[in-house]
N, C-alpha and C. Protein backbone atom coordinates (compact mmCIF):
# COMPACT_ATOMS: atom_id res chain seq x y z
N UNK A 1 116.99 120.52 96.50
CA UNK A 1 116.30 120.32 97.77
C UNK A 1 117.11 121.03 98.95
N UNK A 2 116.46 121.72 99.78
CA UNK A 2 117.14 122.38 100.92
C UNK A 2 117.05 121.52 102.19
N UNK A 3 116.20 120.52 102.18
CA UNK A 3 116.04 119.65 103.39
C UNK A 3 116.82 118.34 103.11
N UNK A 4 117.48 117.89 104.16
CA UNK A 4 118.22 116.64 104.05
C UNK A 4 117.27 115.48 104.40
N UNK A 5 117.03 114.53 103.56
CA UNK A 5 116.15 113.40 103.85
C UNK A 5 116.96 112.12 103.60
N UNK A 6 116.90 111.25 104.57
CA UNK A 6 117.73 109.97 104.51
C UNK A 6 116.82 108.82 104.95
N UNK A 7 117.20 107.66 104.32
CA UNK A 7 116.58 106.34 104.69
C UNK A 7 117.69 105.51 105.28
N UNK A 8 117.47 104.95 106.45
CA UNK A 8 118.53 104.16 107.11
C UNK A 8 118.75 102.86 106.41
N UNK A 9 119.99 102.33 106.64
CA UNK A 9 120.32 101.05 106.09
C UNK A 9 119.40 99.93 106.67
N UNK A 10 118.97 100.09 107.94
CA UNK A 10 118.09 99.08 108.56
C UNK A 10 116.74 99.04 107.89
N UNK A 11 116.21 100.21 107.42
CA UNK A 11 114.94 100.25 106.75
C UNK A 11 115.12 99.64 105.34
N UNK A 12 116.18 99.94 104.66
CA UNK A 12 116.43 99.41 103.33
C UNK A 12 116.61 97.91 103.38
N UNK A 13 117.18 97.39 104.47
CA UNK A 13 117.31 95.96 104.56
C UNK A 13 115.96 95.30 104.81
N UNK A 14 115.11 95.97 105.54
CA UNK A 14 113.76 95.46 105.87
C UNK A 14 112.92 95.43 104.61
N UNK A 15 113.02 96.47 103.81
CA UNK A 15 112.15 96.66 102.58
C UNK A 15 112.99 97.12 101.45
N UNK A 16 113.69 96.20 100.79
CA UNK A 16 114.60 96.58 99.66
C UNK A 16 113.88 97.26 98.49
N UNK A 17 112.61 97.04 98.37
CA UNK A 17 111.87 97.61 97.29
C UNK A 17 111.33 99.04 97.53
N UNK A 18 111.64 99.63 98.71
CA UNK A 18 111.09 100.92 99.01
C UNK A 18 111.72 101.99 98.13
N UNK A 19 110.83 102.83 97.56
CA UNK A 19 111.24 104.02 96.81
C UNK A 19 110.44 105.24 97.25
N UNK A 20 110.95 106.40 96.95
CA UNK A 20 110.21 107.61 97.35
C UNK A 20 110.53 108.73 96.38
N UNK A 21 109.60 109.66 96.24
CA UNK A 21 109.78 110.89 95.49
C UNK A 21 109.46 112.05 96.45
N UNK A 22 110.29 113.09 96.45
CA UNK A 22 110.10 114.24 97.34
C UNK A 22 109.78 115.47 96.56
N UNK A 23 108.80 116.22 96.96
CA UNK A 23 108.49 117.55 96.36
C UNK A 23 108.68 118.61 97.44
N UNK A 24 109.53 119.54 97.12
CA UNK A 24 109.68 120.66 98.08
C UNK A 24 109.04 121.88 97.41
N UNK A 25 108.17 122.57 98.16
CA UNK A 25 107.42 123.71 97.60
C UNK A 25 107.49 124.87 98.56
N UNK A 26 107.86 126.03 98.02
CA UNK A 26 107.92 127.25 98.83
C UNK A 26 107.06 128.36 98.20
N UNK A 27 106.52 129.17 99.05
CA UNK A 27 105.62 130.24 98.58
C UNK A 27 104.23 129.74 98.20
N UNK A 28 103.75 128.74 98.92
CA UNK A 28 102.46 128.22 98.67
C UNK A 28 101.36 129.14 99.30
N UNK A 29 100.17 128.96 98.77
CA UNK A 29 99.01 129.65 99.38
C UNK A 29 98.04 128.54 99.84
N UNK A 30 97.80 128.46 101.07
CA UNK A 30 96.82 127.50 101.62
C UNK A 30 95.61 128.24 102.11
N UNK A 31 94.64 127.37 102.48
CA UNK A 31 93.43 127.94 103.06
C UNK A 31 92.44 126.84 103.20
N UNK A 32 91.14 127.18 103.49
CA UNK A 32 90.15 126.16 103.65
C UNK A 32 89.91 125.36 102.35
N UNK A 33 89.36 124.22 102.46
CA UNK A 33 88.93 123.44 101.25
C UNK A 33 88.06 124.24 100.40
N UNK A 34 88.15 124.04 99.09
CA UNK A 34 87.31 124.80 98.12
C UNK A 34 86.46 123.76 97.29
N UNK A 35 85.60 124.34 96.47
CA UNK A 35 84.84 123.51 95.57
C UNK A 35 85.77 122.75 94.60
N UNK A 36 86.91 123.41 94.23
CA UNK A 36 87.82 122.79 93.33
C UNK A 36 88.59 121.63 93.99
N UNK A 37 89.03 121.83 95.25
CA UNK A 37 89.70 120.72 95.88
C UNK A 37 88.74 119.56 96.24
N UNK A 38 87.50 119.89 96.56
CA UNK A 38 86.49 118.85 96.78
C UNK A 38 86.26 118.06 95.53
N UNK A 39 86.21 118.79 94.39
CA UNK A 39 86.03 118.04 93.08
C UNK A 39 87.21 117.16 92.78
N UNK A 40 88.39 117.58 93.15
CA UNK A 40 89.57 116.68 92.97
C UNK A 40 89.43 115.42 93.83
N UNK A 41 88.99 115.55 95.02
CA UNK A 41 88.76 114.41 95.88
C UNK A 41 87.76 113.40 95.33
N UNK A 42 86.69 114.01 94.78
CA UNK A 42 85.59 113.17 94.22
C UNK A 42 86.12 112.45 93.00
N UNK A 43 86.89 113.14 92.21
CA UNK A 43 87.44 112.49 90.91
C UNK A 43 88.48 111.45 91.33
N UNK A 44 89.23 111.65 92.40
CA UNK A 44 90.20 110.68 92.79
C UNK A 44 89.49 109.39 93.24
N UNK A 45 88.39 109.49 93.91
CA UNK A 45 87.64 108.31 94.31
C UNK A 45 87.09 107.56 93.08
N UNK A 46 86.74 108.34 92.06
CA UNK A 46 86.22 107.67 90.84
C UNK A 46 87.37 106.93 90.17
N UNK A 47 88.56 107.54 90.13
CA UNK A 47 89.75 106.91 89.48
C UNK A 47 90.12 105.66 90.30
N UNK A 48 90.04 105.75 91.58
CA UNK A 48 90.39 104.58 92.43
C UNK A 48 89.44 103.39 92.11
N UNK A 49 88.16 103.69 92.04
CA UNK A 49 87.15 102.63 91.80
C UNK A 49 87.43 102.02 90.45
N UNK A 50 87.80 102.80 89.44
CA UNK A 50 88.12 102.23 88.17
C UNK A 50 89.37 101.33 88.24
N UNK A 51 90.31 101.77 88.98
CA UNK A 51 91.57 100.98 89.12
C UNK A 51 91.30 99.62 89.76
N UNK A 52 90.49 99.66 90.84
CA UNK A 52 90.27 98.45 91.63
C UNK A 52 89.31 97.51 90.92
N UNK A 53 88.31 98.02 90.18
CA UNK A 53 87.47 97.13 89.44
C UNK A 53 86.63 96.22 90.36
N UNK A 54 86.23 96.67 91.48
CA UNK A 54 85.43 95.91 92.40
C UNK A 54 86.20 95.16 93.48
N UNK A 55 87.57 95.22 93.40
CA UNK A 55 88.40 94.60 94.44
C UNK A 55 88.47 95.53 95.65
N UNK A 56 88.78 94.98 96.76
CA UNK A 56 89.06 95.76 97.94
C UNK A 56 90.49 96.36 97.78
N UNK A 57 90.73 97.56 98.44
CA UNK A 57 92.07 98.16 98.35
C UNK A 57 93.18 97.24 98.66
N UNK A 58 93.11 96.40 99.68
CA UNK A 58 94.22 95.59 100.13
C UNK A 58 94.52 94.49 99.11
N UNK A 59 93.65 94.26 98.16
CA UNK A 59 93.91 93.26 97.10
C UNK A 59 94.77 93.84 95.96
N UNK A 60 94.91 95.13 95.91
CA UNK A 60 95.79 95.69 94.92
C UNK A 60 97.24 95.23 95.15
N UNK A 61 98.05 94.91 94.18
CA UNK A 61 99.40 94.41 94.39
C UNK A 61 100.27 95.44 95.15
N UNK A 62 100.11 96.72 94.87
CA UNK A 62 100.93 97.69 95.63
C UNK A 62 100.58 97.68 97.09
N UNK A 63 99.26 97.62 97.43
CA UNK A 63 98.88 97.58 98.84
C UNK A 63 99.31 96.29 99.47
N UNK A 64 99.33 95.21 98.75
CA UNK A 64 99.83 93.92 99.25
C UNK A 64 101.34 94.00 99.64
N UNK A 65 102.08 94.77 98.82
CA UNK A 65 103.49 94.92 99.07
C UNK A 65 103.70 95.77 100.35
N UNK A 66 102.84 96.79 100.52
CA UNK A 66 102.94 97.56 101.70
C UNK A 66 102.60 96.73 102.96
N UNK A 67 101.54 95.90 102.82
CA UNK A 67 101.17 95.04 103.98
C UNK A 67 102.36 94.10 104.36
N UNK A 68 103.07 93.60 103.38
CA UNK A 68 104.24 92.74 103.68
C UNK A 68 105.29 93.52 104.39
N UNK A 69 105.52 94.80 104.02
CA UNK A 69 106.51 95.65 104.72
C UNK A 69 106.10 95.86 106.16
N UNK A 70 104.79 96.17 106.34
CA UNK A 70 104.33 96.40 107.72
C UNK A 70 104.52 95.13 108.57
N UNK A 71 104.16 93.99 108.00
CA UNK A 71 104.34 92.73 108.74
C UNK A 71 105.78 92.53 109.13
N UNK A 72 106.69 92.98 108.29
CA UNK A 72 108.15 92.73 108.48
C UNK A 72 108.70 93.44 109.66
N UNK A 73 108.05 94.57 110.05
CA UNK A 73 108.54 95.27 111.29
C UNK A 73 107.57 95.07 112.45
N UNK A 74 106.66 94.09 112.34
CA UNK A 74 105.88 93.73 113.51
C UNK A 74 104.49 94.28 113.60
N UNK A 75 104.11 95.14 112.59
CA UNK A 75 102.72 95.71 112.66
C UNK A 75 101.72 94.75 112.05
N UNK A 76 100.48 94.86 112.44
CA UNK A 76 99.40 94.02 111.91
C UNK A 76 98.72 94.86 110.87
N UNK A 77 98.92 94.60 109.60
CA UNK A 77 98.42 95.51 108.57
C UNK A 77 96.97 95.56 108.42
N UNK A 78 96.16 94.59 108.95
CA UNK A 78 94.74 94.67 108.93
C UNK A 78 94.20 95.58 110.00
N UNK A 79 95.05 95.91 111.01
CA UNK A 79 94.64 96.85 112.00
C UNK A 79 95.38 98.18 111.89
N UNK A 80 96.64 98.11 111.42
CA UNK A 80 97.49 99.27 111.23
C UNK A 80 97.66 99.44 109.76
N UNK A 81 96.80 100.15 109.10
CA UNK A 81 96.86 100.25 107.61
C UNK A 81 97.68 101.40 107.20
N UNK A 82 98.47 101.14 106.10
CA UNK A 82 99.26 102.31 105.58
C UNK A 82 98.30 103.37 105.10
N UNK A 83 98.76 104.64 105.03
CA UNK A 83 97.87 105.78 104.77
C UNK A 83 97.09 105.65 103.51
N UNK A 84 97.68 105.11 102.42
CA UNK A 84 96.98 104.97 101.21
C UNK A 84 95.80 104.05 101.29
N UNK A 85 96.01 102.89 101.92
CA UNK A 85 94.95 101.94 102.07
C UNK A 85 93.84 102.50 102.95
N UNK A 86 94.15 103.16 104.03
CA UNK A 86 93.17 103.77 104.92
C UNK A 86 92.36 104.78 104.20
N UNK A 87 93.03 105.70 103.41
CA UNK A 87 92.30 106.70 102.68
C UNK A 87 91.39 106.07 101.61
N UNK A 88 91.95 105.03 100.92
CA UNK A 88 91.11 104.36 99.92
C UNK A 88 89.84 103.80 100.41
N UNK A 89 89.94 103.20 101.65
CA UNK A 89 88.73 102.62 102.20
C UNK A 89 87.69 103.70 102.47
N UNK A 90 88.17 104.89 102.93
CA UNK A 90 87.26 106.00 103.17
C UNK A 90 86.68 106.53 101.88
N UNK A 91 87.53 106.57 100.86
CA UNK A 91 87.01 107.08 99.56
C UNK A 91 85.91 106.18 99.01
N UNK A 92 85.94 104.94 99.26
CA UNK A 92 84.96 103.99 98.73
C UNK A 92 83.73 103.90 99.63
N UNK A 93 83.83 104.37 100.85
CA UNK A 93 82.73 104.35 101.78
C UNK A 93 81.74 105.40 101.48
N UNK A 94 80.54 105.33 102.09
CA UNK A 94 79.43 106.26 101.82
C UNK A 94 79.80 107.68 102.19
N UNK A 95 80.59 107.89 103.20
CA UNK A 95 80.98 109.21 103.68
C UNK A 95 81.92 109.92 102.78
N UNK A 96 82.73 109.14 102.00
CA UNK A 96 83.73 109.69 101.11
C UNK A 96 84.94 110.28 101.85
N UNK A 97 85.70 111.00 101.12
CA UNK A 97 87.00 111.55 101.71
C UNK A 97 86.74 112.79 102.52
N UNK A 98 87.47 112.95 103.57
CA UNK A 98 87.32 114.27 104.41
C UNK A 98 87.91 115.43 103.65
N UNK A 99 87.38 116.58 103.90
CA UNK A 99 87.91 117.81 103.37
C UNK A 99 88.68 118.44 104.56
N UNK A 100 89.99 118.70 104.46
CA UNK A 100 90.82 119.17 105.54
C UNK A 100 91.23 120.63 105.31
N UNK A 101 92.08 120.83 104.36
CA UNK A 101 92.39 122.20 103.86
C UNK A 101 92.90 121.99 102.44
N UNK A 102 93.18 123.08 101.75
CA UNK A 102 93.42 122.97 100.30
C UNK A 102 94.63 122.10 99.97
N UNK A 103 95.74 122.29 100.70
CA UNK A 103 96.94 121.55 100.43
C UNK A 103 96.80 120.06 100.77
N UNK A 104 96.20 119.79 101.91
CA UNK A 104 95.98 118.41 102.35
C UNK A 104 95.02 117.74 101.32
N UNK A 105 94.01 118.48 100.86
CA UNK A 105 93.14 117.86 99.88
C UNK A 105 93.86 117.47 98.64
N UNK A 106 94.78 118.33 98.22
CA UNK A 106 95.51 118.05 97.00
C UNK A 106 96.31 116.71 97.14
N UNK A 107 97.09 116.60 98.25
CA UNK A 107 97.89 115.38 98.30
C UNK A 107 97.09 114.17 98.68
N UNK A 108 95.98 114.33 99.40
CA UNK A 108 95.04 113.18 99.57
C UNK A 108 94.48 112.74 98.28
N UNK A 109 94.10 113.61 97.41
CA UNK A 109 93.60 113.23 96.07
C UNK A 109 94.62 112.45 95.31
N UNK A 110 95.84 112.88 95.28
CA UNK A 110 96.87 112.15 94.57
C UNK A 110 97.09 110.78 95.19
N UNK A 111 97.05 110.70 96.52
CA UNK A 111 97.22 109.38 97.21
C UNK A 111 96.14 108.40 96.76
N UNK A 112 94.90 108.86 96.74
CA UNK A 112 93.79 107.97 96.39
C UNK A 112 93.81 107.63 94.90
N UNK A 113 93.98 108.61 94.10
CA UNK A 113 93.95 108.39 92.62
C UNK A 113 95.03 107.38 92.16
N UNK A 114 96.24 107.47 92.78
CA UNK A 114 97.37 106.61 92.37
C UNK A 114 97.55 105.49 93.36
N UNK A 115 96.80 105.40 94.45
CA UNK A 115 96.93 104.40 95.46
C UNK A 115 98.37 104.27 95.97
N UNK A 116 98.92 105.33 96.42
CA UNK A 116 100.23 105.35 97.04
C UNK A 116 100.18 106.25 98.28
N UNK A 117 100.95 105.96 99.30
CA UNK A 117 101.01 106.84 100.48
C UNK A 117 101.68 108.18 100.12
N UNK A 118 100.98 109.23 100.47
CA UNK A 118 101.53 110.60 100.28
C UNK A 118 101.37 111.36 101.57
N UNK A 119 102.42 112.02 102.01
CA UNK A 119 102.34 112.86 103.20
C UNK A 119 102.83 114.27 102.96
N UNK A 120 102.41 115.19 103.78
CA UNK A 120 102.85 116.55 103.64
C UNK A 120 103.24 117.15 105.06
N UNK A 121 104.34 117.80 105.04
CA UNK A 121 104.85 118.42 106.32
C UNK A 121 105.17 119.86 106.09
N UNK A 122 105.00 120.69 107.08
CA UNK A 122 105.31 122.07 107.08
C UNK A 122 106.88 122.22 107.23
N UNK A 123 107.50 122.70 106.25
CA UNK A 123 108.95 122.84 106.25
C UNK A 123 109.47 123.73 107.37
N UNK A 124 108.70 124.66 107.73
CA UNK A 124 109.11 125.69 108.74
C UNK A 124 109.03 125.03 110.14
N UNK A 125 108.34 123.90 110.27
CA UNK A 125 108.21 123.26 111.56
C UNK A 125 109.09 122.01 111.73
N UNK A 126 109.77 121.61 110.63
CA UNK A 126 110.71 120.49 110.73
C UNK A 126 112.02 121.00 111.36
N UNK A 127 112.49 120.20 112.31
CA UNK A 127 113.74 120.56 112.98
C UNK A 127 114.91 119.70 112.41
N UNK A 128 115.77 120.35 111.67
CA UNK A 128 116.83 119.64 111.06
C UNK A 128 116.34 118.83 109.82
N UNK A 129 116.99 117.73 109.52
CA UNK A 129 116.54 116.90 108.38
C UNK A 129 115.52 115.88 108.81
N UNK A 130 115.01 115.11 107.84
CA UNK A 130 114.03 114.03 108.07
C UNK A 130 114.70 112.73 107.81
N UNK A 131 114.45 111.79 108.74
CA UNK A 131 115.09 110.46 108.61
C UNK A 131 114.01 109.34 108.76
N UNK A 132 114.14 108.35 107.90
CA UNK A 132 113.32 107.14 108.06
C UNK A 132 114.16 106.10 108.74
N UNK A 133 113.80 105.68 109.93
CA UNK A 133 114.62 104.77 110.77
C UNK A 133 113.78 103.70 111.45
N UNK A 134 114.43 102.78 112.02
CA UNK A 134 113.77 101.80 112.90
C UNK A 134 113.96 102.37 114.33
N UNK A 135 112.87 102.56 115.00
CA UNK A 135 112.92 103.26 116.30
C UNK A 135 113.59 102.47 117.41
N UNK A 136 114.12 103.20 118.38
CA UNK A 136 114.72 102.59 119.54
C UNK A 136 113.59 102.31 120.55
N UNK A 137 112.53 103.04 120.52
CA UNK A 137 111.44 102.94 121.48
C UNK A 137 111.48 104.10 122.42
N UNK A 138 112.55 104.87 122.40
CA UNK A 138 112.67 106.02 123.33
C UNK A 138 112.33 107.36 122.71
N UNK A 139 112.12 107.39 121.46
CA UNK A 139 111.78 108.68 120.74
C UNK A 139 110.42 109.21 121.22
N UNK A 140 110.35 110.52 121.24
CA UNK A 140 109.03 111.17 121.55
C UNK A 140 108.23 111.28 120.34
N UNK A 141 106.89 111.03 120.52
CA UNK A 141 105.89 111.29 119.44
C UNK A 141 104.80 112.09 120.14
N UNK A 142 104.76 113.42 119.83
CA UNK A 142 103.86 114.33 120.50
C UNK A 142 102.52 114.31 119.83
N UNK A 143 101.46 114.11 120.64
CA UNK A 143 100.14 114.07 120.20
C UNK A 143 99.31 115.10 120.93
N UNK A 144 98.10 115.34 120.49
CA UNK A 144 97.21 116.26 121.20
C UNK A 144 95.88 115.50 121.44
N UNK A 145 95.51 115.35 122.70
CA UNK A 145 94.30 114.60 123.03
C UNK A 145 93.43 115.54 123.88
N UNK A 146 92.18 115.80 123.42
CA UNK A 146 91.26 116.70 124.12
C UNK A 146 91.90 118.05 124.46
N UNK A 147 92.76 118.50 123.50
CA UNK A 147 93.39 119.83 123.69
C UNK A 147 94.62 119.78 124.55
N UNK A 148 94.98 118.60 125.06
CA UNK A 148 96.14 118.45 125.96
C UNK A 148 97.29 117.77 125.20
N UNK A 149 98.50 118.29 125.42
CA UNK A 149 99.66 117.69 124.83
C UNK A 149 100.03 116.39 125.49
N UNK A 150 100.18 115.33 124.75
CA UNK A 150 100.56 114.02 125.29
C UNK A 150 101.74 113.48 124.49
N UNK A 151 102.56 112.73 125.12
CA UNK A 151 103.77 112.13 124.50
C UNK A 151 103.67 110.63 124.46
N UNK A 152 103.69 110.06 123.31
CA UNK A 152 103.78 108.58 123.14
C UNK A 152 105.19 108.23 122.70
N UNK A 153 105.46 106.95 122.68
CA UNK A 153 106.73 106.43 122.20
C UNK A 153 106.50 105.25 121.27
N UNK A 154 107.19 105.21 120.16
CA UNK A 154 107.00 104.08 119.22
C UNK A 154 107.56 102.79 119.89
N UNK A 155 107.16 101.67 119.28
CA UNK A 155 107.67 100.41 119.74
C UNK A 155 109.16 100.25 119.17
N UNK A 156 109.98 99.55 119.94
CA UNK A 156 111.32 99.30 119.44
C UNK A 156 111.20 98.54 118.07
N UNK A 157 111.95 98.93 117.10
CA UNK A 157 111.97 98.31 115.79
C UNK A 157 110.96 98.82 114.84
N UNK A 158 110.01 99.61 115.33
CA UNK A 158 109.00 100.25 114.48
C UNK A 158 109.64 101.20 113.48
N UNK A 159 109.14 101.22 112.22
CA UNK A 159 109.66 102.18 111.22
C UNK A 159 109.00 103.48 111.44
N UNK A 160 109.77 104.57 111.58
CA UNK A 160 109.23 105.90 111.84
C UNK A 160 109.96 106.93 111.02
N UNK A 161 109.25 108.03 110.70
CA UNK A 161 109.92 109.23 110.21
C UNK A 161 110.15 110.14 111.39
N UNK A 162 111.30 110.75 111.46
CA UNK A 162 111.60 111.66 112.54
C UNK A 162 112.49 112.76 112.10
N UNK A 163 112.51 113.83 112.91
CA UNK A 163 113.44 114.96 112.71
C UNK A 163 114.26 115.06 113.98
N UNK A 164 114.94 116.19 114.25
CA UNK A 164 115.82 116.37 115.40
C UNK A 164 115.01 116.44 116.68
N UNK A 165 113.73 116.70 116.61
CA UNK A 165 112.91 116.87 117.79
C UNK A 165 112.15 115.64 118.21
N UNK A 166 111.98 114.74 117.28
CA UNK A 166 111.21 113.53 117.61
C UNK A 166 110.57 112.87 116.39
N UNK A 167 109.62 112.00 116.63
CA UNK A 167 108.92 111.31 115.60
C UNK A 167 107.90 112.22 114.93
N UNK A 168 107.86 112.26 113.61
CA UNK A 168 106.85 113.01 112.92
C UNK A 168 105.72 112.15 112.37
N UNK A 169 106.02 110.83 112.14
CA UNK A 169 105.03 109.95 111.61
C UNK A 169 105.35 108.50 112.14
N UNK A 170 104.37 107.85 112.73
CA UNK A 170 104.56 106.50 113.31
C UNK A 170 104.23 105.40 112.30
N UNK A 171 104.79 104.27 112.47
CA UNK A 171 104.54 103.11 111.64
C UNK A 171 104.57 103.43 110.19
N UNK A 172 105.75 104.04 109.82
CA UNK A 172 106.03 104.44 108.45
C UNK A 172 105.11 105.61 107.98
N UNK A 173 103.91 105.35 107.65
CA UNK A 173 103.02 106.42 107.26
C UNK A 173 101.63 106.20 107.78
N UNK A 174 101.50 105.60 108.93
CA UNK A 174 100.26 105.23 109.56
C UNK A 174 99.58 106.47 110.26
N UNK A 175 100.36 107.14 111.06
CA UNK A 175 99.81 108.23 111.85
C UNK A 175 100.79 109.38 111.92
N UNK A 176 100.42 110.56 111.33
CA UNK A 176 101.22 111.70 111.43
C UNK A 176 100.91 112.47 112.70
N UNK A 177 102.03 113.03 113.26
CA UNK A 177 101.82 113.88 114.45
C UNK A 177 101.43 115.27 114.12
N UNK A 178 100.77 115.99 115.03
CA UNK A 178 100.21 117.34 114.76
C UNK A 178 101.34 118.38 114.66
N UNK A 179 102.55 118.10 115.21
CA UNK A 179 103.54 119.15 115.37
C UNK A 179 103.96 119.76 114.02
N UNK A 180 104.04 118.93 112.96
CA UNK A 180 104.58 119.37 111.68
C UNK A 180 103.54 119.35 110.62
N UNK A 181 102.26 119.18 111.01
CA UNK A 181 101.21 119.03 110.07
C UNK A 181 100.92 120.30 109.27
N UNK A 182 100.50 120.19 108.05
CA UNK A 182 100.15 121.41 107.22
C UNK A 182 98.85 122.01 107.74
N UNK A 183 98.91 123.29 107.97
CA UNK A 183 97.76 124.07 108.38
C UNK A 183 97.41 125.14 107.36
N UNK A 184 96.33 125.84 107.57
CA UNK A 184 95.95 126.88 106.58
C UNK A 184 97.00 127.98 106.54
N UNK A 185 97.84 128.10 107.59
CA UNK A 185 98.86 129.12 107.55
C UNK A 185 100.16 128.69 106.93
N UNK A 186 100.32 127.44 106.54
CA UNK A 186 101.54 126.90 105.96
C UNK A 186 101.86 127.51 104.59
N UNK A 187 103.09 127.93 104.40
CA UNK A 187 103.49 128.46 103.11
C UNK A 187 104.65 127.69 102.47
N UNK A 188 105.38 126.90 103.25
CA UNK A 188 106.49 126.14 102.72
C UNK A 188 106.25 124.66 103.19
N UNK A 189 106.43 123.75 102.24
CA UNK A 189 106.06 122.31 102.57
C UNK A 189 106.96 121.37 101.84
N UNK A 190 106.96 120.17 102.39
CA UNK A 190 107.58 119.04 101.75
C UNK A 190 106.53 117.90 101.60
N UNK A 191 106.45 117.35 100.45
CA UNK A 191 105.48 116.29 100.21
C UNK A 191 106.31 115.00 99.86
N UNK A 192 105.93 113.93 100.48
CA UNK A 192 106.66 112.68 100.34
C UNK A 192 105.74 111.59 99.78
N UNK A 193 106.14 111.11 98.57
CA UNK A 193 105.33 110.01 97.96
C UNK A 193 106.14 108.75 98.11
N UNK A 194 105.51 107.69 98.65
CA UNK A 194 106.25 106.48 98.98
C UNK A 194 105.70 105.29 98.21
N UNK A 195 106.61 104.41 97.78
CA UNK A 195 106.21 103.22 97.02
C UNK A 195 107.00 101.99 97.43
N UNK A 196 106.41 100.84 97.07
CA UNK A 196 107.15 99.56 97.14
C UNK A 196 107.27 98.96 95.77
N UNK A 197 108.46 98.79 95.32
CA UNK A 197 108.73 98.25 94.02
C UNK A 197 108.78 99.23 92.95
N UNK A 198 109.30 98.84 91.73
CA UNK A 198 109.52 99.77 90.64
C UNK A 198 108.24 100.23 89.90
N UNK A 199 107.15 99.48 90.12
CA UNK A 199 105.89 99.77 89.40
C UNK A 199 104.90 100.57 90.25
N UNK A 200 105.39 101.24 91.29
CA UNK A 200 104.47 102.00 92.17
C UNK A 200 103.82 103.25 91.49
N UNK A 201 104.46 103.69 90.49
CA UNK A 201 103.94 104.91 89.78
C UNK A 201 104.20 106.24 90.44
N UNK A 202 105.30 106.32 91.16
CA UNK A 202 105.57 107.53 91.90
C UNK A 202 105.90 108.71 90.98
N UNK A 203 106.57 108.47 89.88
CA UNK A 203 106.99 109.59 89.03
C UNK A 203 105.70 110.31 88.46
N UNK A 204 104.75 109.54 87.98
CA UNK A 204 103.56 110.11 87.43
C UNK A 204 102.74 110.85 88.49
N UNK A 205 102.64 110.21 89.67
CA UNK A 205 101.93 110.83 90.75
C UNK A 205 102.59 112.14 91.20
N UNK A 206 103.93 112.09 91.27
CA UNK A 206 104.69 113.28 91.66
C UNK A 206 104.55 114.40 90.70
N UNK A 207 104.51 114.13 89.41
CA UNK A 207 104.38 115.12 88.37
C UNK A 207 103.01 115.77 88.45
N UNK A 208 101.95 114.92 88.72
CA UNK A 208 100.57 115.44 88.84
C UNK A 208 100.45 116.35 90.05
N UNK A 209 101.07 115.92 91.19
CA UNK A 209 100.96 116.78 92.43
C UNK A 209 101.67 118.08 92.18
N UNK A 210 102.87 118.05 91.61
CA UNK A 210 103.59 119.32 91.32
C UNK A 210 102.80 120.25 90.47
N UNK A 211 102.11 119.69 89.43
CA UNK A 211 101.30 120.51 88.57
C UNK A 211 100.11 121.16 89.33
N UNK A 212 99.51 120.36 90.22
CA UNK A 212 98.39 120.89 91.01
C UNK A 212 98.90 122.02 91.97
N UNK A 213 100.06 121.81 92.59
CA UNK A 213 100.61 122.80 93.51
C UNK A 213 100.84 124.15 92.77
N UNK A 214 101.38 124.05 91.56
CA UNK A 214 101.69 125.25 90.77
C UNK A 214 100.41 125.96 90.34
N UNK A 215 99.37 125.15 90.14
CA UNK A 215 98.09 125.67 89.66
C UNK A 215 97.39 126.45 90.80
N UNK A 216 97.39 125.86 92.02
CA UNK A 216 96.69 126.57 93.11
C UNK A 216 97.56 127.65 93.74
N UNK A 217 98.89 127.60 93.52
CA UNK A 217 99.76 128.61 94.11
C UNK A 217 100.65 129.19 92.98
N UNK A 218 100.14 130.04 92.06
CA UNK A 218 101.00 130.57 91.00
C UNK A 218 102.11 131.34 91.65
N UNK A 219 103.33 131.09 91.08
CA UNK A 219 104.49 131.76 91.57
C UNK A 219 105.30 130.96 92.62
N UNK A 220 104.67 129.83 93.11
CA UNK A 220 105.37 129.03 94.10
C UNK A 220 106.56 128.36 93.45
N UNK A 221 107.58 128.13 94.25
CA UNK A 221 108.83 127.38 93.77
C UNK A 221 108.61 125.87 94.14
N UNK A 222 108.44 125.08 93.10
CA UNK A 222 108.17 123.64 93.32
C UNK A 222 109.26 122.80 92.67
N UNK A 223 109.93 122.02 93.48
CA UNK A 223 111.05 121.16 93.02
C UNK A 223 110.72 119.71 93.33
N UNK A 224 110.88 118.92 92.30
CA UNK A 224 110.68 117.41 92.44
C UNK A 224 112.05 116.74 92.45
N UNK A 225 112.28 115.93 93.50
CA UNK A 225 113.53 115.20 93.60
C UNK A 225 113.37 113.77 94.07
């Protein structure tokens, strides 16, 4: 791995069961969503429905563990859902999963199929390393509203991912900022798979995502760590 990724002691104390798998990929080919990536999303929704067996996403033990972690830092998990639960709800709704671009479709499919939070960032837009910390409340979180740049600040104690320039994702994995988001022009990326507890299934999900990345971008350098 060429990027330095750290989890603070304060976050580990808050959620001792937190685990993660990182995939660093270089030389990727991205572009608009395709029939193939749309099919992956549809298949992920089918796999999710089979896993849940009629239950709501938040009733899954892994999602319950994430809700407990969110509650621990002061978030209301029924209003501020982790990214996997939010995507799962969309996957089961009539409208289905959104089609964003090829790379985002891939990691969204893995997130839904395995019911784990997965995020992707453009490595060329990350400033320095990435850190998972409890916010002071003074960090910048840059958003875009109606085409205008706006700056928000996380709440003190909130769990956030950040780099040297500011927050890249608020409330652990609830809302990603646009500054480091994967676009159709992205060629180098880092994918972060996050879990709570030893049975989250991150290794299998990471292996499946790495295989998909190599399939859609032959010749890409993909490292799982």
